[in-house]
XYZ file of C-alpha atoms in Angstrom:
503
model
C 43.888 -32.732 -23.322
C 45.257 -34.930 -26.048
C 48.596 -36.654 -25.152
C 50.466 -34.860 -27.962
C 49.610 -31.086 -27.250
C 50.503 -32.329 -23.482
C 53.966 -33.333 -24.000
C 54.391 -30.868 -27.193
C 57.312 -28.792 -26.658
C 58.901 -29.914 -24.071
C 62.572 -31.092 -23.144
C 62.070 -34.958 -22.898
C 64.688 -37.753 -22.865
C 62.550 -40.014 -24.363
C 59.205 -40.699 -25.476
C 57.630 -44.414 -25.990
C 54.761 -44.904 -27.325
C 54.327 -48.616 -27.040
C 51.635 -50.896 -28.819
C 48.914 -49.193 -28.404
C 50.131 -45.915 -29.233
C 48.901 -42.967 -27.050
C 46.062 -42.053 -25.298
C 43.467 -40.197 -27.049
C 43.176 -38.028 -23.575
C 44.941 -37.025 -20.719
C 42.349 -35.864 -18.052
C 44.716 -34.661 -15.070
C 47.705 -35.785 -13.560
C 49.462 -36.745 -10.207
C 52.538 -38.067 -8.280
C 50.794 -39.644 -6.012
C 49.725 -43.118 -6.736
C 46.845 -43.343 -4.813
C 44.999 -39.981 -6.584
C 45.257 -41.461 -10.189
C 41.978 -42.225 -11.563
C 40.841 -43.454 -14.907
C 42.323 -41.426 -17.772
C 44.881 -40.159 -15.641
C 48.984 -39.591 -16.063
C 51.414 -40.770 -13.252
C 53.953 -38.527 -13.001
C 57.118 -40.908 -10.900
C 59.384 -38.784 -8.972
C 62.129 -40.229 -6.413
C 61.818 -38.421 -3.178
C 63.578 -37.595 -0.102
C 62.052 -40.978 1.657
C 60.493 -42.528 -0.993
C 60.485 -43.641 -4.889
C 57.503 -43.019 -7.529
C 58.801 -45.417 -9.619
C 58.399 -47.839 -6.839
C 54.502 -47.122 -7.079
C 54.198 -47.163 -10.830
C 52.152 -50.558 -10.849
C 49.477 -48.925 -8.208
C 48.981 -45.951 -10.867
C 48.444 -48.282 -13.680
C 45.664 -50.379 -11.703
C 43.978 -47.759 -10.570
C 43.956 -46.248 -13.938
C 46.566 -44.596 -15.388
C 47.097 -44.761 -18.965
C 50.481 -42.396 -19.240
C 53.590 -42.759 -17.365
C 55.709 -39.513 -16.726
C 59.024 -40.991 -14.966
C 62.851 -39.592 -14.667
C 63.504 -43.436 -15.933
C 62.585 -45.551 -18.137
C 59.340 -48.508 -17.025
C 59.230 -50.707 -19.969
C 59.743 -53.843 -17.428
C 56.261 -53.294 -16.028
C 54.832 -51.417 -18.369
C 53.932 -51.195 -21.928
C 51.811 -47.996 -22.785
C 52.805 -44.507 -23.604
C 55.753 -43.266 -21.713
C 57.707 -40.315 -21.245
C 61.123 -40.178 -19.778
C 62.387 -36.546 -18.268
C 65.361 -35.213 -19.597
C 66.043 -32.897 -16.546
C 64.590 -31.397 -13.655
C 61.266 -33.243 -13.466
C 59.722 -31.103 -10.626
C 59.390 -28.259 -13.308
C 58.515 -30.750 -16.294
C 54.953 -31.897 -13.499
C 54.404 -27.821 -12.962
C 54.330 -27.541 -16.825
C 52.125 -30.727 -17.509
C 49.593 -30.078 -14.442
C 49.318 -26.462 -15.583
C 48.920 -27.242 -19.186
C 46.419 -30.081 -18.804
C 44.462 -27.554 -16.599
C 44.391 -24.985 -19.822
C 47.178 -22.784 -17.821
C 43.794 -21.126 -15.236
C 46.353 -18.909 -13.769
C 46.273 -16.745 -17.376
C 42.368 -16.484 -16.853
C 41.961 -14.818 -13.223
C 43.721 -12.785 -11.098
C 45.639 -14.383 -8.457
C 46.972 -12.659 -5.532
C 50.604 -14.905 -4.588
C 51.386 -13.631 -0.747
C 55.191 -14.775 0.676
C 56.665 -13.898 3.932
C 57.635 -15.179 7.061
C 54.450 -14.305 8.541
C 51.555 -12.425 7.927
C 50.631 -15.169 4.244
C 47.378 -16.663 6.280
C 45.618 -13.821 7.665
C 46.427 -11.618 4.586
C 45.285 -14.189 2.287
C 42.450 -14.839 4.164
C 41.357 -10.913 4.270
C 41.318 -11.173 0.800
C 38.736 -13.389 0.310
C 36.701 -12.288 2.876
C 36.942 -8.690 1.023
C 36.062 -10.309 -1.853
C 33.469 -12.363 -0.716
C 31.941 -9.708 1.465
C 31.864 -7.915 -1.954
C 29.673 -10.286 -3.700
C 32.585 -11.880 -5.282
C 33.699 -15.474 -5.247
C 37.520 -15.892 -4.289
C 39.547 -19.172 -4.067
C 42.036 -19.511 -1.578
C 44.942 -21.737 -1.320
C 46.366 -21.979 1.878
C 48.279 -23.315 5.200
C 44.788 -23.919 7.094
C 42.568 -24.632 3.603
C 41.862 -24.464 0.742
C 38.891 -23.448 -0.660
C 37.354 -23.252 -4.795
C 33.764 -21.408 -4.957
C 31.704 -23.444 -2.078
C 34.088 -26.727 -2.170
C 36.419 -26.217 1.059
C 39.360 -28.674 2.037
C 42.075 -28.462 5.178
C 45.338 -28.266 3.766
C 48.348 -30.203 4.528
C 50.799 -28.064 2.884
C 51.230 -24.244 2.919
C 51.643 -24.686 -1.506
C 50.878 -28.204 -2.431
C 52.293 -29.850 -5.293
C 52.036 -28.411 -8.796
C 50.013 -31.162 -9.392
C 47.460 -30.015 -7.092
C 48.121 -26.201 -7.135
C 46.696 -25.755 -10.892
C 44.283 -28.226 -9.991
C 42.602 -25.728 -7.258
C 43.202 -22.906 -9.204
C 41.100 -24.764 -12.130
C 38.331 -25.033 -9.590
C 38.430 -22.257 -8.694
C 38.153 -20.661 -12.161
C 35.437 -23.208 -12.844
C 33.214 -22.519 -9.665
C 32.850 -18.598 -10.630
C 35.374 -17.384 -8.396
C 36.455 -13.609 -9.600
C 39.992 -14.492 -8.285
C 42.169 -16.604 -5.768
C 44.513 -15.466 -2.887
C 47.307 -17.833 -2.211
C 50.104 -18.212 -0.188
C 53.617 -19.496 -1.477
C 56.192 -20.873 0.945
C 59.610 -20.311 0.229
C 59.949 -24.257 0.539
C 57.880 -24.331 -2.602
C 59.561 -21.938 -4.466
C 63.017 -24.198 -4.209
C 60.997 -27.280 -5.278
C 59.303 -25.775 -7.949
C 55.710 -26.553 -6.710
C 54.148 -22.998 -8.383
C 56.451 -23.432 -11.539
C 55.446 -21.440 -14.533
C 52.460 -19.587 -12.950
C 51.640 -16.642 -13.613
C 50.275 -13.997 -10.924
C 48.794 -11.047 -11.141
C 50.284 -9.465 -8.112
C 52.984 -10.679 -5.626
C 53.161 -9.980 -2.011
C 56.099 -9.805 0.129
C 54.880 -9.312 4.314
C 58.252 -9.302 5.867
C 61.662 -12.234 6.489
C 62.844 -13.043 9.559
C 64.888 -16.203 10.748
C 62.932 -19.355 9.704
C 63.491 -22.360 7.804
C 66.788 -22.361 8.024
C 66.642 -26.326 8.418
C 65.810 -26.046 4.641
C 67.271 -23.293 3.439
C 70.882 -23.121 5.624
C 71.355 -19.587 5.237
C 69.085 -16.466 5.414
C 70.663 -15.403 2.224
C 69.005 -18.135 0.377
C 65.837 -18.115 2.421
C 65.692 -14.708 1.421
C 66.365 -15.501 -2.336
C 63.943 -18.124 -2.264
C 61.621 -15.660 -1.576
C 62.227 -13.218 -4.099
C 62.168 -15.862 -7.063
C 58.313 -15.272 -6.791
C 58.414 -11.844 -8.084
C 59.551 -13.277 -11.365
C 56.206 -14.530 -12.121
C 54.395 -11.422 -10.798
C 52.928 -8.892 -13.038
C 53.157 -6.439 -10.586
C 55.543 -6.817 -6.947
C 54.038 -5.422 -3.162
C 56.993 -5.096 -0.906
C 56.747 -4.147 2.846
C 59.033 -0.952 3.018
C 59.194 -1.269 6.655
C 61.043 -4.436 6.855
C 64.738 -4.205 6.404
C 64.481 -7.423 3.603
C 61.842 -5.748 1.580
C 63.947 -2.167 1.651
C 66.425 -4.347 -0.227
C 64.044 -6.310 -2.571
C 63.102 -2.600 -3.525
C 66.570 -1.386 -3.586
C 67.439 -4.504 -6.226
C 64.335 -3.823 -8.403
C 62.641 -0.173 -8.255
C 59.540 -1.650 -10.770
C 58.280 -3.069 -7.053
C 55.376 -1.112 -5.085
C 56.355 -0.411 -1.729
C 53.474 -0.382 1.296
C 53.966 0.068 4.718
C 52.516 1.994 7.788
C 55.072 4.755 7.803
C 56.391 5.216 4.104
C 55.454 3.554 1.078
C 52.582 4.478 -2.385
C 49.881 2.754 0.111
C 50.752 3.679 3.932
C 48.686 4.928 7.006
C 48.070 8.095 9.164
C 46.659 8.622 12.435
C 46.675 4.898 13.547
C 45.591 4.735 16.447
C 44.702 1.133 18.198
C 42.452 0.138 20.621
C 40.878 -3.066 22.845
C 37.777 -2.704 20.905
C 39.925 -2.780 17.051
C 41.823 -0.113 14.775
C 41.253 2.834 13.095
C 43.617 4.958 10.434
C 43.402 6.662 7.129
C 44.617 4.385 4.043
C 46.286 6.759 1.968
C 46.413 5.387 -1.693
C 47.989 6.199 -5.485
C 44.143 6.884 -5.630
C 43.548 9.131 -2.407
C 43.053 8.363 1.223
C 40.026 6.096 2.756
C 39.088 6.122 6.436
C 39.904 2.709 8.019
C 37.861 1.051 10.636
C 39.255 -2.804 11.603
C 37.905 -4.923 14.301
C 41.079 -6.520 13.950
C 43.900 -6.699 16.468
C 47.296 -5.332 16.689
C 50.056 -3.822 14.527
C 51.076 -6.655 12.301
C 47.023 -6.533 11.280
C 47.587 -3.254 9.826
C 50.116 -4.509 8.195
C 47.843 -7.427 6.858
C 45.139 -5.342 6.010
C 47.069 -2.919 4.250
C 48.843 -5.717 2.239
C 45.308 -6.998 1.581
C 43.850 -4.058 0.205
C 46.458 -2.706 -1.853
C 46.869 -6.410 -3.635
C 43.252 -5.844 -4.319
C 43.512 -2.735 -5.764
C 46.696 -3.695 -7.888
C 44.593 -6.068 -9.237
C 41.659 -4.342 -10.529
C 39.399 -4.352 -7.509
C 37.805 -1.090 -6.714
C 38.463 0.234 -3.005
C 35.541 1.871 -2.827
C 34.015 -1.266 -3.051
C 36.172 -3.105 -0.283
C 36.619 -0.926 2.025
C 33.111 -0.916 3.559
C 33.615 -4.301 4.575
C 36.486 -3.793 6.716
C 33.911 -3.951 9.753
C 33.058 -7.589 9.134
C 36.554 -8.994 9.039
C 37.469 -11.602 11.117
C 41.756 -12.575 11.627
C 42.478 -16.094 10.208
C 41.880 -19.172 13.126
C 44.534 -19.458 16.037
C 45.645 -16.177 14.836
C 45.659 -13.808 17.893
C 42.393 -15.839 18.683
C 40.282 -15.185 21.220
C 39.133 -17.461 24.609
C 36.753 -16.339 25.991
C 34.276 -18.450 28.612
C 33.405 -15.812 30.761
C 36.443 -15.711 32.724
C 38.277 -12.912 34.526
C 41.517 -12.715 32.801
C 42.216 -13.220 29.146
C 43.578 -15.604 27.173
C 44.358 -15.831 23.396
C 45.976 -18.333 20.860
C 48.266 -17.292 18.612
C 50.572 -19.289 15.910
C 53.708 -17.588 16.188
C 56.500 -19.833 16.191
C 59.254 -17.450 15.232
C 61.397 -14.843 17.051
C 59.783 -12.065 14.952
C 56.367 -13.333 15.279
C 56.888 -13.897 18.919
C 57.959 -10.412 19.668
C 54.943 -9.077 17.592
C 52.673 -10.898 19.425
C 53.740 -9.952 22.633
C 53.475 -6.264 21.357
C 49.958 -6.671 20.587
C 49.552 -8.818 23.698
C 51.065 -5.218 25.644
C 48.597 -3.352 24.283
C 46.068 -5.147 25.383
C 46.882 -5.723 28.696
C 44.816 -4.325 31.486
C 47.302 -1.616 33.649
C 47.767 -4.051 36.386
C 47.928 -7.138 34.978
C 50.565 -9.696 33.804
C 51.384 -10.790 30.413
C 51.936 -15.025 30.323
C 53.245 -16.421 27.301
C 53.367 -20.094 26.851
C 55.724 -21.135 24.039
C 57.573 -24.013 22.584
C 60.391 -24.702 19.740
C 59.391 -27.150 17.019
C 61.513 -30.590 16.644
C 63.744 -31.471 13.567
C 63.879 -28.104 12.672
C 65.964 -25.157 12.712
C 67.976 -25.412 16.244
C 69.436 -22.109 15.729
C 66.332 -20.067 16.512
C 65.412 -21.942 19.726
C 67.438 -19.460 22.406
C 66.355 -16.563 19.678
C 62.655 -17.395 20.491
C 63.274 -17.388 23.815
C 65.205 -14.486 24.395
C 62.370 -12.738 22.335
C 59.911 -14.046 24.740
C 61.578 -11.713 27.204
C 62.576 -9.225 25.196
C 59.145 -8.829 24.405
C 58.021 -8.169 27.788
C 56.551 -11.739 29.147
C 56.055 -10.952 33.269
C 55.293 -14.995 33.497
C 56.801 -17.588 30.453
C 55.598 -20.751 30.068
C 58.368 -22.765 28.658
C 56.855 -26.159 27.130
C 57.163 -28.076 23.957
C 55.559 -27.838 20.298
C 55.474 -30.553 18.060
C 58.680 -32.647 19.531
C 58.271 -34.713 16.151
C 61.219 -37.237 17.140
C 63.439 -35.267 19.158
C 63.820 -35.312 23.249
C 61.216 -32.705 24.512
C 63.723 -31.508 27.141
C 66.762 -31.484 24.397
C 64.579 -29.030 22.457
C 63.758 -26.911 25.743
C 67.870 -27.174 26.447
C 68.519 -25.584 23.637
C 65.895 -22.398 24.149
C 66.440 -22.284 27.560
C 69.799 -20.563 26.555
C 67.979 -17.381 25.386
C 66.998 -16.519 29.144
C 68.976 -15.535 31.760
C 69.320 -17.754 34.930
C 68.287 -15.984 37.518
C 65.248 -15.690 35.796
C 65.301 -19.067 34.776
C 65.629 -19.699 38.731
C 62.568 -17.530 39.583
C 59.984 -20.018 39.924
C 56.886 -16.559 39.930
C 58.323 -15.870 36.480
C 60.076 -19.175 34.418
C 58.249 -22.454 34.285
C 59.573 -25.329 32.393
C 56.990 -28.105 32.026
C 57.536 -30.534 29.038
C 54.212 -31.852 28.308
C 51.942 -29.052 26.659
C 48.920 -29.865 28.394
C 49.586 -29.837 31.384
C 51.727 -26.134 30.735
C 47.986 -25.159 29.842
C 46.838 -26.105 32.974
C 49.096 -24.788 34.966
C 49.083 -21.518 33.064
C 45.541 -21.049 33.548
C 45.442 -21.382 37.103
C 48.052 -19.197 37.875
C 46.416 -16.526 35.604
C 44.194 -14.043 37.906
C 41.810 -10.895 37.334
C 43.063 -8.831 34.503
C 46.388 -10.784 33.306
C 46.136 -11.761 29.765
C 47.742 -15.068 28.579
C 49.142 -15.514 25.318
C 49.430 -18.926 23.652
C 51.825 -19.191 20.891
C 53.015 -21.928 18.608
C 50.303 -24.178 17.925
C 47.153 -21.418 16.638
C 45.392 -23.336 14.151
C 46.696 -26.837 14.478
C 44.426 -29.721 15.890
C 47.314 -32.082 16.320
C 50.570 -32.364 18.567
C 53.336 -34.241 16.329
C 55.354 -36.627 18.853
C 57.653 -39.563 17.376
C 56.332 -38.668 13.711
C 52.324 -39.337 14.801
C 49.964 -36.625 15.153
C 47.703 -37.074 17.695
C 44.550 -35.349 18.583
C 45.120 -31.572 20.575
C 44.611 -28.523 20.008
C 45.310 -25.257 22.615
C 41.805 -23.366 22.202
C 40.176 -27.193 23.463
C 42.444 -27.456 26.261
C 42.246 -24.016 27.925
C 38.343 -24.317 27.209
C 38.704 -28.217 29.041
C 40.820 -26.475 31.805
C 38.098 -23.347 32.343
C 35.350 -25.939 32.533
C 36.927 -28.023 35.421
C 37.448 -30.656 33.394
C 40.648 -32.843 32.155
C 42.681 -32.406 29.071
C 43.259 -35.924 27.769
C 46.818 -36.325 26.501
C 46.350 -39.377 23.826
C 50.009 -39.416 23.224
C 50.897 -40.380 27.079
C 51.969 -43.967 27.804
C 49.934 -44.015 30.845
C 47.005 -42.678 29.063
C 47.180 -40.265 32.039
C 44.598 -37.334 32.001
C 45.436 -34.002 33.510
C-alpha cells in the first residue's frame, strides 16, 4: 500500500517526510523490532516494561523504511515519519488493518468472548467447517491456524499488528471464514480495533482477570465493547451477565439450553457422549455429540448457531457433529489402559472448576471417588484463590489435590495460603481427603497412586500448556506427559528443581 493512502485520514501529530520523501510502498507493519523486514513500517510504542522507541535503530537495519512513533526520531533517523497524535494502540489497529486491505470486510468472522468456553467453541467451528469441505482460519489461545499454515499462539488475541495479518492469510489461503477468540484484555488495549465481525459470541463471565481489570464491572464492560463491532450479537441467556447484556440491548440473539431463539430439549448425557434436539429460528435438528459434559452443549450450541447467523446452512453442519473432537487439555482424556480414570482439564477459575467437577460427577463410576488436583496461578488475581478452592468442594471433590500452577515469581506456598482459606480445617486436617504438596509433579504422582478401580481423577489448571512458569521461565511440563510418565513406572523429570531431582 502506498505510504499516502496508509496514513490518509488519520489523526496524526506530525508527519515528516525527510530527504527522501516517502516510500513508494508500505508492505506490512509491526511493533516488534525483530519482525520488520524489508519494506516494512515500525510502529514504536512504550510499554509496560519496555520502550519501542528504544528499538527504533533495530527496525531500520533490518529494514524498515517508515517510522510510526508517539515521538518524534529525527536524532537517529531521517526517512518518513509519523508522529501519533493520541492513542497509538488504535492508530497500529487502523494501519495493520488498512495495509492488509481491511480482510475482516471480505469474510465472515465468528469473534467468541467469555470467561470460558472461547477455545473449544472456536475450535468446533472450524472443525464444522472443515468437516464441511470448507476452509476456516482460527485465531486462538492454543493456535492459530490460516488455510494449511498452523502456528501455537502466545496470546489469546495478538496484537493488531498480527491479528489482521492472520486474518489476511486466512482470506488469502481460501478459507470460507475464521473463528476467533477475543480476550477481554484485548479489548482494553485495543488489539481487534476497528474490525469488523460478522457475529459476536458471548459464552458466559465469571470472576477472572481481575488483576487487570479491578472490578467485575469493568471486566464485564470490557467484554461487551465487542458487540460494537458485531453485525449480529449471541448471548448465553442462561448466565446471569448475558441476561443483562440482553436486558441493555434487545437487537442481541439469546441461546441457551433452557430458553433462548436456539436452545435444547430432551438432553440427555451419557459416558459414551450427548444427545438433544437443537431447536432453531429455522426448526429443530436431532443432536448427536461425542462430546463431554454440560458446558459442551453449551459450546456446541454457541458453535452452531454462530454458524448459522452467519450464513452457514445447518443442514450442512450438523452431520458432522459425530466427528467432533473438544479442543486439547480440555476435559482430555488419559487413557493407558488403566483401571481408574483420569482426565486433564484447563479450568483455572471458580466457575470453570465447578463445571468441571459437574461433568467429572457424571462420569463417575457409582462407587468411585472424584480427585481433583488444582492450583492458583501467581501474579494474578489473589481474590479468587479461596473462591477456587471452596469451589473445589463445593463441587463435590471426595479427594483434592492442592498444588501449584504457574508460581511465575510468587512463593508456591504463599499462593496455596491464600486458597487454602476456601476449605474448611477439619478437612484441611483429613489427610484421606486434603493434600497439600507444592511441587506439581510430584502432586501427579501422588494422585495417581492413590487413585484405585473406578475413581476418576480430574486435572485442572494446566490443559493445554507444555510449560510450568516458575521465577518468570517456562520450563518444559505438561500434565497429560506426567500422569502418562507416572502410569508407565517411570519418573517425571522436574527441570525447574535445583537438585535436578526426578520423581
Amino acid at each position: 500500500m502506498k505510504f499516502a493512502d496508509l496514513i490518509r485520514d488519520m489523526e496524526l501529530k506530525k508527519i515528516v517526510l525527510g530527504s527522501e520523501g516517502h516510500p513508494a510502498e508500505i508492505i506490512d507493519v509491526d511493533c516488534d523490532s525483530r519482525q520488520i523486514q524489508d519494506g516494512w513500517g515500525f510502529v514504536a510504542l512504550k510499554g509496560s516494561n519496555t520502550d519501542g522507541h528504544d528499538y527504533a535503530r533495530q527496525a531500520i537495519d533490518n529494514g524498515a523504511v517508515a517510522i510510526f512513533s508517539e515521538r518524534c526520531l529525527s536524532s537517529i533517523w531521517h526517512g518518513p515519519s509519523v508522529v501519533f497524535r493520541d492513542n497509538p494502540k488504535k492508530v497500529m489497529a487502523r494501519l495493520a488493518r488498512r495495509v492488509h486491505g481491511m480482510p475482516d470486510l471480505e469474510m465472515p468472522i465468528i469473534a467468541v468472548t467469555g470467561t470460558n468456553g472461547k477455545t473449544t467453541t472456536t475450535m468446533l467451528i472450524r472443525q464444522l467447517m472443515m468437516a464441511s469441505g470448507m476452509g476456516c482460519g482460527l485465531i486462538g489461545t492454543v493456535v492459530n491456524v490460516a488455510g494449511i499454515l498452523e502456528e501455537k499462539s502466545v496470546l489469546t488475541s495478538p496484537e493488531s499488528t498480527s491479528f489482521f495479518r492472520w486474518i489476511k492469510k486466512s482470506l488469502d489461503a481460501g478459507d470460507k471464514a475464521l473463528a476467533t477468540e477475543i480476550s477481554s484484555v484485548a479489548m482494553s488495549l485495543d488489539r481487534v480495533h476497528g474490525a469488523e465481525f460478522r457475529v459476536g459470541v458471548f459464552t458466559n463471565l465469571t470472576q477472572d482477570h481481575l488483576d487487570f481489570h479491578e472490578t467485575m464491572d469493568a471486566y464485564f464492560r470490557a467484554k461487551a465493547s465487542l458487540f460494537s463491532q458485531c453485525r449480529v450479537g449471541l448471548v448465553n441467556v442462561d448466565d446471569e451477565y448475558g441476561r443483562q447484556l440482553l436486558a441493555e440491548n434487545p437487537k442481541l440473539i439469546p441461546y441457551g439450553i433452557d430458553s433462548g431463539n436456539y436452545r435444547v430439549k430432551n438432553l440427555k448425557m451419557a459416558h459414551g457422549g450427548t444427545s438433544f434436539i437443537f431447536i432453531t429460528p429455522k426448526g429443530e435438528f436431532s443432536v448427536e455429540s461425542p462430546l463431554l459434559g454440560r458446558f459442551n452443549v453449551y459450546n456446541t450450541i454457541a458453535a452452531l448457531s454462530a454458524l448459522d447467523l452467519s450464513g452457514f446452512e445447518l443442514e450442512v453442519m450438523l452431520p458432522n457433529i459425530s466427528a467432533l473432537k473438544g479442543a486439547p487439555g480440555r476435559l482430555e482424556r488419559v487413557d493407558m489402559g488403566q483401571s481408574f480414570g483420569v482426565m486433564v482439564d484447563y479450568a483455572h477459575t471458580p466457575d470453570a472448576l465447578e463445571k468441571l467437577l459437574g461433568a467429572g460427577r457424571d462420569l463417575l463410576s457409582k462407587n468411585g471417588r472424584l480427585h481433583v488436583l488444582f492450583g492458583c496461578g501467581g501474579d494474578r488475581d489473589r481474590s479468587k484463590r479461596h473462591v477456587m478452592a471452596s469451589a473445589v468442594l463445593s463441587g463435590g471433590a471426595d479427594v483434592i489435590w492442592h498444588t501449584s500452577d504457574n508460581t511465575r515469581t510468587e512463593d508456591p506456598e504463599r499462593i496455596l495460603d491464600d486458597a487454602a482459606i476456601g476449605i474448611p480445617e477439619e478437612i484441611r486436617n483429613d489427610s484421606d481427603r486434603y493434600h497439600r504438596i507444592a511441587d506439581r509433579a510430584l502432586a501427579v504422582e501422588a494422585a495417581i497412586k492413590n487413585c484405585r478401580q473406578g475413581d476418576l481423577l480430574l486435572l485442572a489448571g494446566k490443559g493445554h500448556e507444555p510449560y510450568q512458569d516458575v521465577m518468570g521461565i517456562k520450563h518444559p511440563y505438561s500434565d497429560r506427559s506426567a500422569v502418562e510418565a507416572v502410569l508407565k513406572g517411570g519418573s517425571i523429570l522436574r527441570p525447574w528443581s535445583n537438585s535436578g531431582d526426578v520423581c
